Short mmCIF file of C-alpha atoms and ligand atoms in Angstrom, two decimals:
data_model
loop_
_atom_site.label_atom_id
_atom_site.label_comp_id
_atom_site.label_asym_id
_atom_site.label_seq_id
_atom_site.Cartn_x
_atom_site.Cartn_y
_atom_site.Cartn_z
CA UNK A 1 0.00 0.00 0.00
CA UNK A 2 2.91 2.28 0.56
CA UNK A 3 5.00 1.62 -2.46
CA UNK A 4 6.53 4.47 -4.33
CA UNK A 5 5.49 4.71 -7.95
CA UNK A 6 8.40 3.12 -9.74
CA UNK A 7 6.39 1.73 -12.65
CA UNK A 8 6.37 3.23 -16.12
CA UNK A 9 3.02 3.45 -17.86
CA UNK A 10 3.51 2.23 -21.45
CA UNK A 11 -0.03 3.43 -22.30
CA UNK A 12 0.54 6.97 -21.06
CA UNK A 13 -1.49 9.44 -23.05
CA UNK A 14 -1.04 13.00 -21.75
CA UNK A 15 -4.36 13.94 -23.40
CA UNK A 16 -6.23 11.74 -20.93
CA UNK A 17 -6.55 13.21 -17.44
CA UNK A 18 -6.64 9.81 -15.70
CA UNK A 19 -3.31 8.75 -17.24
CA UNK A 20 -0.03 9.46 -15.46
CA UNK A 21 3.53 8.65 -16.57
CA UNK A 22 3.63 5.85 -13.97
CA UNK A 23 0.05 4.61 -14.15
CA UNK A 24 -3.44 5.97 -13.61
CA UNK A 25 -5.40 8.26 -11.30
CA UNK A 26 -9.00 8.97 -10.36
CA UNK A 27 -11.29 11.58 -11.90
CA UNK A 28 -12.41 13.21 -8.66
CA UNK A 29 -9.75 12.43 -6.04
CA UNK A 30 -6.14 13.43 -6.51
CA UNK A 31 -5.11 10.36 -4.53
CA UNK A 32 -6.70 7.69 -2.36
CA UNK A 33 -3.22 6.77 -1.06
CA UNK A 34 -2.73 6.54 2.67
CA UNK A 35 0.44 7.51 4.46
CA UNK A 36 2.44 5.11 6.60
CA UNK A 37 1.26 7.06 9.65
CA UNK A 38 -2.38 6.59 8.65
CA UNK A 39 -1.94 2.85 8.05
CA UNK A 40 -0.22 2.53 11.43
CA UNK A 41 -3.02 4.51 13.10
CA UNK A 42 -5.69 2.24 11.54
CA UNK A 43 -3.84 -0.91 12.63
CA UNK A 44 -3.29 0.44 16.14
CA UNK A 45 -6.94 1.51 16.56
CA UNK A 46 -8.18 -1.84 15.23
CA UNK A 47 -5.91 -3.63 17.69
CA UNK A 48 -7.10 -1.45 20.58
CA UNK A 49 -10.77 -1.80 19.65
CA UNK A 50 -10.49 -5.52 18.97
CA UNK A 51 -11.94 -5.07 15.48
CA UNK A 52 -13.19 -6.65 13.38
CA UNK A 53 -15.51 -8.30 15.91
CA UNK A 54 -16.74 -11.75 14.94
CA UNK A 55 -20.12 -11.73 13.17
CA UNK A 56 -23.28 -12.68 15.08
CA UNK A 57 -24.52 -14.55 12.04
CA UNK A 58 -22.57 -16.37 9.38
CA UNK A 59 -23.51 -15.43 5.82
CA UNK A 60 -26.50 -17.50 4.64
CA UNK A 61 -25.79 -20.30 2.22
CA UNK A 62 -28.02 -21.89 -0.43
CA UNK A 63 -27.42 -25.13 -2.30
CA UNK A 64 -26.91 -24.19 -5.94
CA UNK A 65 -29.08 -25.72 -8.62
CA UNK A 66 -26.42 -27.02 -10.99
CA UNK A 67 -28.93 -28.13 -13.62
CA UNK A 68 -30.30 -24.62 -13.80
CA UNK A 69 -26.81 -23.13 -14.19
CA UNK A 70 -25.84 -25.64 -16.87
CA UNK A 71 -29.14 -25.49 -18.74
CA UNK A 72 -28.78 -21.76 -19.41
CA UNK A 73 -26.31 -22.06 -22.29
CA UNK A 74 -28.17 -24.86 -24.09
CA UNK A 75 -31.75 -23.73 -23.65
CA UNK A 76 -33.77 -22.41 -26.57
CA UNK A 77 -35.44 -20.00 -26.52
CA UNK A 78 -32.96 -18.29 -24.26
CA UNK A 79 -34.03 -18.33 -20.61
CA UNK A 80 -34.48 -15.15 -18.56
CA UNK A 81 -31.27 -13.68 -17.11
CA UNK A 82 -30.09 -15.27 -13.89
CA UNK A 83 -27.39 -14.44 -11.36
CA UNK A 84 -25.67 -16.69 -8.82
CA UNK A 85 -23.56 -15.35 -5.97
CA UNK A 86 -20.34 -17.32 -5.51
CA UNK A 87 -19.14 -15.03 -2.69
CA UNK A 88 -17.40 -11.65 -2.25
CA UNK A 89 -17.29 -9.87 -5.65
CA UNK A 90 -17.65 -13.11 -7.61
CA UNK A 91 -21.02 -13.32 -9.38
CA UNK A 92 -22.04 -15.66 -12.18
CA UNK A 93 -24.20 -13.53 -14.48
CA UNK A 94 -25.97 -15.49 -17.21
CA UNK A 95 -27.54 -13.03 -19.64
CA UNK A 96 -27.47 -12.27 -23.34
CA UNK A 97 -26.55 -15.90 -24.06
CA UNK A 98 -23.27 -15.59 -22.18
CA UNK A 99 -22.13 -16.96 -18.83
CA UNK A 100 -19.99 -14.22 -17.28
CA UNK A 101 -18.02 -14.35 -14.02
CA UNK A 102 -17.09 -11.13 -12.24
CA UNK A 103 -13.80 -10.95 -10.31
CA UNK A 104 -13.53 -14.71 -9.76
CA UNK A 105 -11.80 -15.71 -6.53
CA UNK A 106 -12.17 -19.37 -5.53
CA UNK A 107 -9.01 -19.66 -3.40
CA UNK A 108 -9.11 -19.95 0.39
CA UNK A 109 -7.27 -16.69 0.90
CA UNK A 110 -7.31 -13.32 -0.84
CA UNK A 111 -3.57 -13.00 -0.57
CA UNK A 112 -0.28 -13.38 -2.45
CA UNK A 113 0.27 -16.62 -0.52
CA UNK A 114 -2.13 -19.31 0.62
CA UNK A 115 -0.66 -19.72 4.13
CA UNK A 116 -1.43 -16.19 5.30
CA UNK A 117 -3.76 -13.29 4.56
CA UNK A 118 -7.55 -12.85 4.68
CA UNK A 119 -9.18 -16.29 4.73
CA UNK A 120 -12.66 -16.82 3.36
CA UNK A 121 -15.35 -17.44 5.97
CA UNK A 122 -17.45 -19.51 3.58
CA UNK A 123 -16.50 -21.82 0.74
CA UNK A 124 -17.43 -20.60 -2.76
CA UNK A 125 -21.19 -20.92 -3.36
CA UNK A 126 -20.43 -22.92 -6.49
CA UNK A 127 -17.15 -24.85 -6.64
CA UNK A 128 -14.99 -23.99 -9.61
CA UNK A 129 -15.32 -27.51 -11.03
CA UNK A 130 -19.13 -27.25 -10.87
CA UNK A 131 -19.35 -24.02 -12.88
CA UNK A 132 -21.01 -24.10 -16.28
CA UNK A 133 -18.69 -23.25 -19.19
CA UNK A 134 -17.63 -19.62 -18.70
CA UNK A 135 -17.64 -17.40 -21.80
CA UNK A 136 -16.29 -14.21 -20.26
CA UNK A 137 -14.42 -13.27 -17.08
CA UNK A 138 -14.61 -9.58 -16.13
CA UNK A 139 -11.85 -8.20 -13.91
CA UNK A 140 -12.43 -4.86 -12.15
CA UNK A 141 -8.91 -4.26 -10.82
CA UNK A 142 -5.66 -5.74 -9.61
CA UNK A 143 -6.23 -6.46 -5.92
CA UNK A 144 -5.93 -9.94 -4.45
CA UNK A 145 -9.59 -10.17 -3.48
CA UNK A 146 -10.59 -9.48 -7.12
CA UNK A 147 -7.85 -11.03 -9.23
CA UNK A 148 -6.61 -14.42 -8.07
CA UNK A 149 -3.85 -16.14 -9.99
CA UNK A 150 -4.83 -19.74 -9.15
CA UNK A 151 -8.43 -19.07 -10.09
CA UNK A 152 -7.80 -17.47 -13.48
CA UNK A 153 -5.27 -20.17 -14.36
CA UNK A 154 -7.81 -22.87 -13.49
CA UNK A 155 -10.56 -21.14 -15.49
CA UNK A 156 -8.25 -20.80 -18.49
CA UNK A 157 -7.20 -24.44 -18.24
CA UNK A 158 -10.67 -25.94 -17.89
CA UNK A 159 -11.90 -23.99 -20.93
CA UNK A 160 -8.79 -24.83 -23.01
CA UNK A 161 -8.31 -21.14 -23.54
CA UNK A 162 -11.84 -20.41 -24.78
CA UNK A 163 -12.81 -18.28 -21.77
CA UNK A 164 -12.24 -14.61 -22.68
CA UNK A 165 -10.77 -12.36 -19.98
CA UNK A 166 -11.73 -8.68 -20.28
CA UNK A 167 -9.54 -6.49 -18.09
CA UNK A 168 -8.68 -2.83 -17.40
CA UNK A 169 -5.77 -1.24 -19.27
CA UNK A 170 -2.33 -2.48 -18.26
CA UNK A 171 -3.36 -5.92 -16.98
CA UNK A 172 -3.05 -7.93 -20.18
CA UNK A 173 0.66 -8.62 -19.76
CA UNK A 174 0.02 -10.03 -16.27
CA UNK A 175 -2.20 -12.63 -17.96
CA UNK A 176 0.06 -13.36 -20.92
CA UNK A 177 2.97 -13.87 -18.50
CA UNK A 178 0.85 -16.69 -17.01
CA UNK A 179 0.24 -18.17 -20.46
CA UNK A 180 -3.33 -16.82 -20.64
CA UNK A 181 -3.66 -15.21 -24.07
CA UNK A 182 -7.41 -14.86 -24.65
CA UNK A 183 -7.44 -11.40 -23.07
CA UNK A 184 -8.74 -7.98 -24.12
CA UNK A 185 -7.83 -4.86 -22.16
CA UNK A 186 -9.76 -1.59 -22.20
CA UNK A 187 -9.35 2.00 -21.11
CA UNK A 188 -12.23 3.91 -19.48
CA UNK A 189 -15.19 4.32 -21.84
CA UNK A 190 -13.76 1.81 -24.31
CA UNK A 191 -15.88 -1.11 -25.39
CA UNK A 192 -15.51 -4.62 -26.79
CA UNK A 193 -18.17 -6.94 -28.19
CA UNK A 194 -18.59 -10.67 -27.67
CA UNK A 195 -20.70 -12.91 -29.86
CA UNK A 196 -22.61 -15.63 -28.00
CA UNK A 197 -22.20 -19.16 -29.37
CA UNK A 198 -25.49 -19.16 -31.25
CA UNK A 199 -24.25 -17.52 -34.44
CA UNK A 200 -27.44 -15.56 -35.05
CA UNK A 201 -27.48 -14.07 -31.53
CA UNK A 202 -26.66 -10.38 -31.23
CA UNK A 203 -23.31 -9.45 -29.73
CA UNK A 204 -22.99 -8.33 -26.11
CA UNK A 205 -21.07 -5.10 -25.41
CA UNK A 206 -18.69 -4.68 -22.47
CA UNK A 207 -17.66 -1.12 -21.51
CA UNK A 208 -15.11 -0.18 -18.87
CA UNK A 209 -16.32 2.80 -16.81
CA UNK A 210 -14.51 5.01 -14.27
CA UNK A 211 -14.82 4.39 -10.54
CA UNK A 212 -12.74 5.76 -7.65
CA UNK A 213 -10.19 3.21 -6.50
CA UNK A 214 -6.60 2.09 -7.09
CA UNK A 215 -4.61 -1.07 -7.77
CA UNK A 216 -1.50 -2.83 -6.50
CA UNK A 217 -0.20 -6.34 -6.24
CA UNK A 218 3.12 -5.65 -4.60
CA UNK A 219 5.63 -2.94 -3.94
CA UNK A 220 6.24 -0.57 -6.79
CA UNK A 221 3.07 -1.18 -8.85
CA UNK A 222 0.65 1.12 -7.05
CA UNK A 223 -2.03 2.27 -9.55
CA UNK A 224 0.19 1.02 -12.39
CA UNK A 225 -2.80 -0.76 -13.95
CA UNK A 226 -6.25 0.73 -14.39
CA UNK A 227 -9.37 -0.10 -12.33
CA UNK A 228 -13.01 0.34 -13.21
CA UNK A 229 -16.62 -0.72 -13.25
CA UNK A 230 -18.25 -2.62 -16.11
CA UNK A 231 -21.35 -1.73 -18.09
CA UNK A 232 -22.66 -4.69 -20.07
CA UNK A 233 -25.31 -4.40 -22.76
CA UNK A 234 -27.13 -7.45 -24.07
CA UNK A 235 -30.33 -6.84 -26.00
CA UNK A 236 -32.52 -8.17 -23.22
CA UNK A 237 -30.46 -7.17 -20.18
CA UNK A 238 -28.31 -4.14 -19.33
CA UNK A 239 -26.18 -4.67 -16.26
CA UNK A 240 -23.42 -2.96 -14.31
CA UNK A 241 -20.68 -4.09 -11.92
CA UNK A 242 -19.03 -1.48 -9.68
CA UNK A 243 -15.88 -3.40 -8.72
CA UNK A 244 -14.38 -1.61 -5.70
CA UNK A 245 -15.06 2.09 -5.39
CA UNK A 246 -15.34 5.11 -3.18
CA UNK A 247 -18.28 7.40 -3.76
CA UNK A 248 -17.73 9.96 -6.52
CA UNK A 249 -19.34 11.84 -9.38
CA UNK A 250 -18.33 8.93 -11.65
CA UNK A 251 -21.72 7.22 -11.30
CA UNK A 252 -23.70 10.25 -12.43
CA UNK A 253 -21.21 10.51 -15.31
CA UNK A 254 -21.81 6.85 -16.17
CA UNK A 255 -25.56 7.39 -16.21
CA UNK A 256 -25.12 10.43 -18.44
CA UNK A 257 -22.70 8.65 -20.76
CA UNK A 258 -25.13 5.82 -21.50
CA UNK A 259 -28.36 7.82 -21.23
CA UNK A 260 -28.87 8.05 -25.03
CA UNK A 261 -29.28 4.25 -25.08
CA UNK A 262 -32.23 4.58 -22.80
CA UNK A 263 -33.80 7.48 -24.68
CA UNK A 264 -33.30 9.47 -21.51
CA UNK A 265 -34.78 12.80 -22.52
CA UNK A 266 -34.44 14.25 -19.05
CA UNK A 267 -38.00 13.33 -18.10
CA UNK A 268 -38.25 9.55 -18.16
CA UNK A 269 -35.46 8.42 -15.90
CA UNK A 270 -36.94 5.01 -15.25
CA UNK A 271 -35.12 3.22 -18.01
CA UNK A 272 -31.53 2.25 -17.35
CA UNK A 273 -29.49 -0.68 -16.10
CA UNK A 274 -31.75 -3.63 -15.34
CA UNK A 275 -29.36 -4.67 -12.60
CA UNK A 276 -26.36 -3.11 -10.85
CA UNK A 277 -23.92 -5.19 -8.83
CA UNK A 278 -22.63 -2.74 -6.21
CA UNK A 279 -20.00 -3.29 -3.52
CA UNK A 280 -21.51 -2.91 -0.04
CA UNK A 281 -18.74 -4.23 2.26
CA UNK A 282 -15.25 -3.34 3.54
CA UNK A 283 -15.97 0.24 4.64
CA UNK A 284 -14.87 0.77 8.29
CA UNK A 285 -13.23 2.86 9.62
CA UNK A 286 -14.61 5.61 7.41
CA UNK A 287 -11.70 8.02 7.92
CA UNK A 288 -9.47 5.43 6.26
CA UNK A 289 -11.80 3.60 3.84
CA UNK A 290 -14.22 6.23 2.52
CA UNK A 291 -12.09 7.33 -0.43
CA UNK A 292 -11.74 3.76 -1.73
CA UNK A 293 -14.77 1.73 -0.49
CA UNK A 294 -18.38 2.90 -0.25
CA UNK A 295 -20.57 2.01 2.71
CA UNK A 296 -24.14 0.72 2.16
CA UNK A 297 -25.60 4.26 2.33
CA UNK A 298 -23.30 5.35 -0.49
CA UNK A 299 -24.01 2.12 -2.39
CA UNK A 300 -27.70 3.09 -2.31
CA UNK A 301 -26.74 6.54 -3.60
CA UNK A 302 -24.88 4.84 -6.49
CA UNK A 303 -28.03 2.81 -7.21
CA UNK A 304 -29.89 6.12 -7.42
CA UNK A 305 -27.20 7.92 -9.43
CA UNK A 306 -27.23 5.12 -12.02
CA UNK A 307 -31.05 4.96 -12.03
CA UNK A 308 -30.65 1.19 -11.81
CA UNK A 309 -33.95 -0.67 -11.81
CA UNK A 310 -32.54 -3.11 -9.28
CA UNK A 311 -29.26 -3.57 -7.46
CA UNK A 312 -27.61 -6.44 -5.66
CA UNK A 313 -24.92 -6.01 -3.00
CA UNK A 314 -21.59 -7.77 -3.49
CA UNK A 315 -18.16 -7.60 -1.80
CA UNK A 316 -19.36 -8.64 1.64
CA UNK A 317 -19.89 -11.69 3.85
CA UNK A 318 -16.86 -13.62 2.60
CA UNK A 319 -13.45 -12.07 3.36
CA UNK A 320 -13.04 -9.89 6.43
CA UNK A 321 -10.80 -7.12 5.09
CA UNK A 322 -11.74 -4.17 7.28
CA UNK A 323 -13.08 -3.22 10.73
CA UNK A 324 -16.81 -3.89 10.45
CA UNK A 325 -18.05 -7.41 11.28
CA UNK A 326 -18.84 -9.60 8.25
CA UNK A 327 -22.56 -9.39 8.99
CA UNK A 328 -22.70 -5.57 9.31
CA UNK A 329 -23.42 -4.68 5.64
CA UNK A 330 -26.97 -6.18 5.60
CA UNK A 331 -27.86 -4.20 8.74
CA UNK A 332 -26.50 -0.93 7.37
CA UNK A 333 -28.07 -1.58 3.98
CA UNK A 334 -31.50 -2.06 5.56
CA UNK A 335 -31.17 1.34 7.30
CA UNK A 336 -30.02 3.03 4.09
CA UNK A 337 -32.91 1.55 2.08
CA UNK A 338 -35.44 2.74 4.60
CA UNK A 339 -33.94 6.23 4.63
CA UNK A 340 -34.32 6.33 0.83
CA UNK A 341 -37.83 4.88 0.69
CA UNK A 342 -36.52 1.81 -1.09
CA UNK A 343 -37.15 -1.86 -0.36
CA UNK A 344 -35.43 -5.20 -0.77
CA UNK A 345 -37.15 -5.38 -4.15
CA UNK A 346 -34.99 -2.45 -5.24
CA UNK A 347 -31.69 -3.43 -3.64
CA UNK A 348 -31.25 -6.99 -2.46
CA UNK A 349 -28.65 -9.39 -1.14
CA UNK A 350 -28.27 -13.05 -2.06
CA UNK A 351 -27.27 -16.07 -0.07
CA UNK A 352 -23.93 -17.54 -1.09
CA UNK A 353 -24.80 -20.10 -3.78
CA UNK A 354 -28.26 -18.60 -4.39
CA UNK A 355 -29.53 -18.08 -7.94
CA UNK A 356 -32.05 -15.38 -8.77
CA UNK A 357 -33.89 -15.00 -12.07
CA UNK A 358 -34.43 -11.43 -13.25
CA UNK A 359 -36.89 -9.94 -15.71
CA UNK A 360 -35.73 -9.14 -19.22
CA UNK A 361 -36.00 -5.57 -20.48
ZN1 LIG B 401 -9.69 -3.09 -4.31
ZN1 LIG B 402 -12.08 -5.50 -2.79
#
């Protein structure tokens, strides 16, 4: 977290305000970096307060319906979109004829090594070997709890290289160094299309969008590769994945950027993303986390900024990365929903392993 910027950004374009000679920066925060003193203060306060406290309730688990997950790709006509929560930021989104995994992490620990570091409280809701064939893996950024080497290698191997990895700018070489070559990398607002297997099916568009965060895998690569959220457009389902983010103007910008697709004439704001996957965990203490991780109240504000028809909370209940107990996000989300006159119909949480079917547009 404290590394000096020693990287060189081979993509540096001085015309783009989020590019720097050594990497990338946010649109609305000069830096989300914390000083050594601030890290030490957080660690000391956590130690003194005995945080994170253990949760009162373990995250609920559902037994996945493997037939339902596997049937999606073969069924004709195409079934309604469905999502399955694997845990943390890993969601299987089956829509537009594609099975897409967000930020897949199936390892025991979100860490450079498997003998130390944050350990998952629950096994993955669907084991990696039980997944249906994965067409696309979306990566939001280069942090261990979002990009796991063992997982992406296993996904690449089991698909014999047919799984496509779509990643933020600067990450492609990390994959090719591992022998994973079916990779496309995008800058903010860039887009790539993927054709589902049925040759007559329309292509699905994947757009990288700005969010407020950072990236690092070790010393010397802080913010060397880009981070972002994903906007995905299939004819019958428009969905969004926030990755990790602090609260910023970026979500209103994202809404504005895509508004012409929804014939948003400034009056009818009801059309928009059919579903937003928004991070709701890893937010305490606020003085340290707020610039990089939203709390549930801010996640609800993002839901509103995007004019999402529905949202689902991710990035909680699996790895304890910060000071709040693992079961705090649902409690804080319930308060935030009530304060905004919203219900669990508008912004919901899933059990680990649970599948939910969603209406098409
Ligand atoms: Zn992160
Ligand atoms: Zn994270």
